[in-house]
Amino acid sequence: MFSDMSSAPNGVSEYICVCIDETPLCYLILPFLASFITLYPLFFFITNMKSIISSLFALSLLSLSSAHAQCHFPAIFNFGDSNSDTGGLSAAFGQAGPPHGITFPGSPAGRYCDGRLVIDFIAESFGLPYLSPFLDSVGSNFSHGANFATAGSPIRAVNTTFRRTGYSPFSLDVQAVQFSNFHNRSQIVRSRGTTLSLPHCICEIISK
């Protein structure tokens, strides 16, 4: 998912922003971050996500002022749970009723709150549209990224059902697999000359 800055096509402004539970992993802001994550396998990152995220968020804040002028991300790929779910769980198991969405957009919209989420404001800050949930095939547009977060998602897979415990079956490792499949299928579609509703940058960047 990450590559060295030296391989960035058309300069650093073409890189994507990857978020895990609304925490931007802006390794363009922190050049050493890319090397750090690349050195560790995914299972280490998953099992230590909570402590790592706190550190990454603190480090991101240190360079926030300079990052705003330098980072112009064309797409965001988000992973997480109800804190950043923009409709994934609702697409899979049915729409959550009021008061969800009562403030924004005025009706249930898959967000497990009464209005917008932090990930919505992150998208706004980059001048991007709100992220479409990966699991929702109706009215979705993935030209500026995708949201793999679903409410109730644990870090590790649980041996139970959603109806029984409320835990989403889309744990972080499943979301990572979904992202990988999305990338592979995007490459196939682009090889056929069709790019509608797909991020322009995904094939050039994530394959590094």
Coordinates of C-alpha atoms in Angstrom, one line a residue:
M1 CA 0.0 0.0 0.0
F2 CA 2.9 2.3 0.5
S3 CA 5.9 3.2 -1.6
D4 CA 8.9 5.5 -1.4
M5 CA 8.5 9.1 -2.1
S6 CA 11.0 8.9 -5.0
S7 CA 8.5 6.8 -7.0
A8 CA 5.7 9.3 -6.8
P9 CA 4.4 10.0 -10.3
N10 CA 4.1 13.7 -11.3
G11 CA 5.3 14.8 -7.9
V12 CA 4.0 14.3 -4.4
S13 CA 0.7 15.9 -5.2
E14 CA -0.5 12.8 -6.9
Y15 CA -0.4 10.6 -3.8
I16 CA -3.5 9.4 -2.1
C17 CA -4.5 9.8 1.5
V18 CA -5.1 6.6 3.4
C19 CA -7.1 6.8 6.6
I20 CA -7.7 4.2 9.3
D21 CA -10.7 5.1 11.5
E22 CA -10.5 8.7 10.4
T23 CA -6.8 9.1 11.2
P24 CA -4.9 10.2 8.0
L25 CA -1.7 8.3 7.4
C26 CA -0.1 11.2 5.6
Y27 CA 3.3 9.7 4.9
L28 CA 3.9 12.6 2.5
I29 CA 3.9 14.9 5.5
L30 CA 6.2 12.5 7.3
P31 CA 8.6 11.0 4.8
F32 CA 10.0 8.6 7.4
L33 CA 6.6 7.1 8.0
A34 CA 6.5 5.3 4.6
S35 CA 9.7 3.5 5.4
F36 CA 8.5 2.6 8.9
I37 CA 5.3 1.0 7.7
T38 CA 7.0 -0.8 4.8
L39 CA 9.3 -2.5 7.2
Y40 CA 6.6 -4.2 9.1
P41 CA 4.1 -6.9 7.8
L42 CA 0.4 -6.2 7.8
F43 CA -0.3 -8.6 10.7
F44 CA 1.9 -6.5 13.0
F45 CA 0.2 -3.3 11.9
I46 CA -3.3 -4.8 12.6
T47 CA -2.5 -6.3 16.0
N48 CA -0.9 -3.1 17.2
M49 CA -3.2 -0.6 15.4
K50 CA -4.6 1.2 18.4
S51 CA -1.2 2.2 19.8
I52 CA 0.2 2.9 16.4
I53 CA -2.7 5.2 15.4
S54 CA -2.2 7.4 18.5
S55 CA 1.4 7.9 17.6
L56 CA 0.7 8.5 13.9
F57 CA -2.0 11.0 14.7
A58 CA 0.3 12.9 17.1
L59 CA 3.1 13.0 14.5
S60 CA 0.7 14.2 11.8
L61 CA -0.4 17.1 13.9
L62 CA 3.2 18.3 14.1
S63 CA 3.3 18.9 10.3
L64 CA -0.4 19.8 9.8
S65 CA 0.2 23.5 8.9
S66 CA 2.8 22.7 6.2
A67 CA 0.9 19.7 5.0
H68 CA -2.2 21.7 4.0
A69 CA -0.2 23.6 1.4
Q70 CA 1.7 20.6 0.1
C71 CA -0.7 17.7 0.1
H72 CA -3.4 17.7 -2.5
F73 CA -4.7 14.2 -2.4
P74 CA -6.9 13.1 -5.4
A75 CA -8.4 10.2 -3.4
I76 CA -9.0 8.9 0.1
F77 CA -9.2 5.2 1.1
N78 CA -10.7 4.8 4.6
F79 CA -10.7 1.8 7.0
G80 CA -12.5 1.6 10.3
D81 CA -15.7 1.2 12.2
S82 CA -18.8 3.2 13.1
N83 CA -16.6 6.3 13.7
S84 CA -16.1 6.6 9.9
D85 CA -18.8 4.3 8.4
T86 CA -20.6 6.2 5.6
G87 CA -23.0 3.4 4.7
G88 CA -21.1 0.1 4.5
L89 CA -23.0 -1.7 7.3
S90 CA -26.3 -0.3 6.2
A91 CA -25.7 -1.6 2.6
A92 CA -24.9 -5.1 3.9
F93 CA -27.5 -5.5 6.7
G94 CA -30.2 -2.8 6.1
Q95 CA -30.5 0.9 6.8
A96 CA -30.1 2.1 10.4
G97 CA -33.2 4.2 11.4
P98 CA -33.5 7.6 13.1
P99 CA -32.0 9.5 14.8
H100 CA -29.2 8.6 12.5
G101 CA -28.9 11.3 9.8
I102 CA -31.5 13.6 11.4
T103 CA -29.1 16.6 11.2
F104 CA -27.4 15.6 8.0
P105 CA -28.7 14.9 5.4
G106 CA -32.1 14.9 7.1
S107 CA -32.7 11.2 6.7
P108 CA -30.8 8.0 7.5
A109 CA -27.8 7.8 5.2
G110 CA -25.7 5.0 6.6
R111 CA -23.8 7.1 9.1
Y112 CA -24.1 6.0 12.7
C113 CA -24.6 9.5 14.0
D114 CA -27.0 12.4 13.6
G115 CA -24.9 14.2 11.0
R116 CA -21.5 14.2 9.3
L117 CA -18.5 12.2 10.5
V118 CA -14.9 13.3 10.8
I119 CA -14.1 11.5 7.6
D120 CA -16.6 13.7 5.9
F121 CA -14.8 16.8 7.1
I122 CA -11.5 15.4 6.1
A123 CA -12.9 14.9 2.5
E124 CA -14.2 18.4 2.5
S125 CA -10.8 19.8 3.6
F126 CA -9.2 18.2 0.6
G127 CA -12.0 19.5 -1.7
L128 CA -13.2 15.9 -2.3
P129 CA -16.8 14.5 -2.3
Y130 CA -17.9 12.4 0.6
L131 CA -16.6 8.8 0.3
S132 CA -18.9 6.2 -1.1
P133 CA -19.0 3.0 0.9
F134 CA -17.3 0.1 -0.8
L135 CA -20.2 -2.3 -0.1
D136 CA -22.9 0.0 -1.6
S137 CA -23.3 -0.5 -5.3
V138 CA -26.2 2.0 -5.6
G139 CA -25.2 5.6 -6.5
S140 CA -21.6 5.1 -5.5
N141 CA -18.7 6.8 -7.2
F142 CA -15.2 5.7 -6.5
S143 CA -13.3 8.2 -8.6
H144 CA -12.0 9.9 -5.4
G145 CA -11.5 6.9 -3.2
A146 CA -13.6 4.4 -1.3
N147 CA -14.7 3.8 2.3
F148 CA -14.2 0.3 3.6
A149 CA -15.2 1.1 7.2
T150 CA -18.3 -0.6 8.7
A151 CA -19.9 0.0 12.0
G152 CA -19.0 -2.6 14.7
S153 CA -15.9 -3.8 12.8
P154 CA -13.3 -5.3 15.2
I155 CA -9.5 -5.3 14.6
R156 CA -9.4 -9.1 14.6
A157 CA -12.0 -11.4 13.1
V158 CA -14.5 -12.8 15.5
N159 CA -16.0 -16.3 15.4
T160 CA -19.6 -15.2 15.7
T161 CA -22.5 -13.6 13.7
F162 CA -23.5 -10.0 13.4
R163 CA -27.1 -10.7 14.5
R164 CA -25.9 -12.4 17.6
T165 CA -23.3 -10.0 19.0
G166 CA -23.4 -6.8 16.8
Y167 CA -19.9 -7.3 15.7
S168 CA -19.4 -6.6 12.0
P169 CA -17.9 -9.5 9.9
F170 CA -15.9 -6.9 8.1
S171 CA -12.9 -6.8 10.5
L172 CA -9.8 -4.8 9.6
D173 CA -8.1 -7.8 7.8
V174 CA -11.2 -8.3 5.7
Q175 CA -11.2 -4.6 4.8
A176 CA -7.6 -4.9 3.7
V177 CA -8.5 -7.8 1.5
Q178 CA -11.4 -5.8 0.1
F179 CA -9.0 -3.0 -0.7
S180 CA -6.6 -5.4 -2.4
N181 CA -9.4 -6.8 -4.5
F182 CA -10.6 -3.3 -5.4
H183 CA -7.1 -2.5 -6.6
N184 CA -6.8 -5.6 -8.7
R185 CA -10.2 -5.2 -10.3
S186 CA -9.5 -1.5 -11.0
Q187 CA -6.3 -2.5 -12.9
I188 CA -8.3 -5.0 -15.0
V189 CA -11.0 -2.4 -15.7
R190 CA -8.4 0.3 -16.6
S191 CA -6.6 -2.2 -18.9
R192 CA -9.8 -2.5 -20.9
G193 CA -9.9 1.3 -21.4
T194 CA -12.7 1.9 -18.9
T195 CA -12.0 4.3 -16.0
L196 CA -15.5 5.5 -15.1
S197 CA -15.9 6.0 -11.3
L198 CA -12.4 4.7 -10.6
P199 CA -9.6 6.8 -8.9
H200 CA -7.1 8.0 -11.6
C201 CA -4.2 7.4 -9.2
I202 CA -5.0 3.9 -7.8
C203 CA -3.1 1.8 -10.3
E204 CA 0.0 4.0 -10.6
I205 CA 0.4 4.4 -6.8
I206 CA -0.7 1.4 -4.9
S207 CA 1.0 -1.1 -7.2
K208 CA 4.4 0.3 -6.2

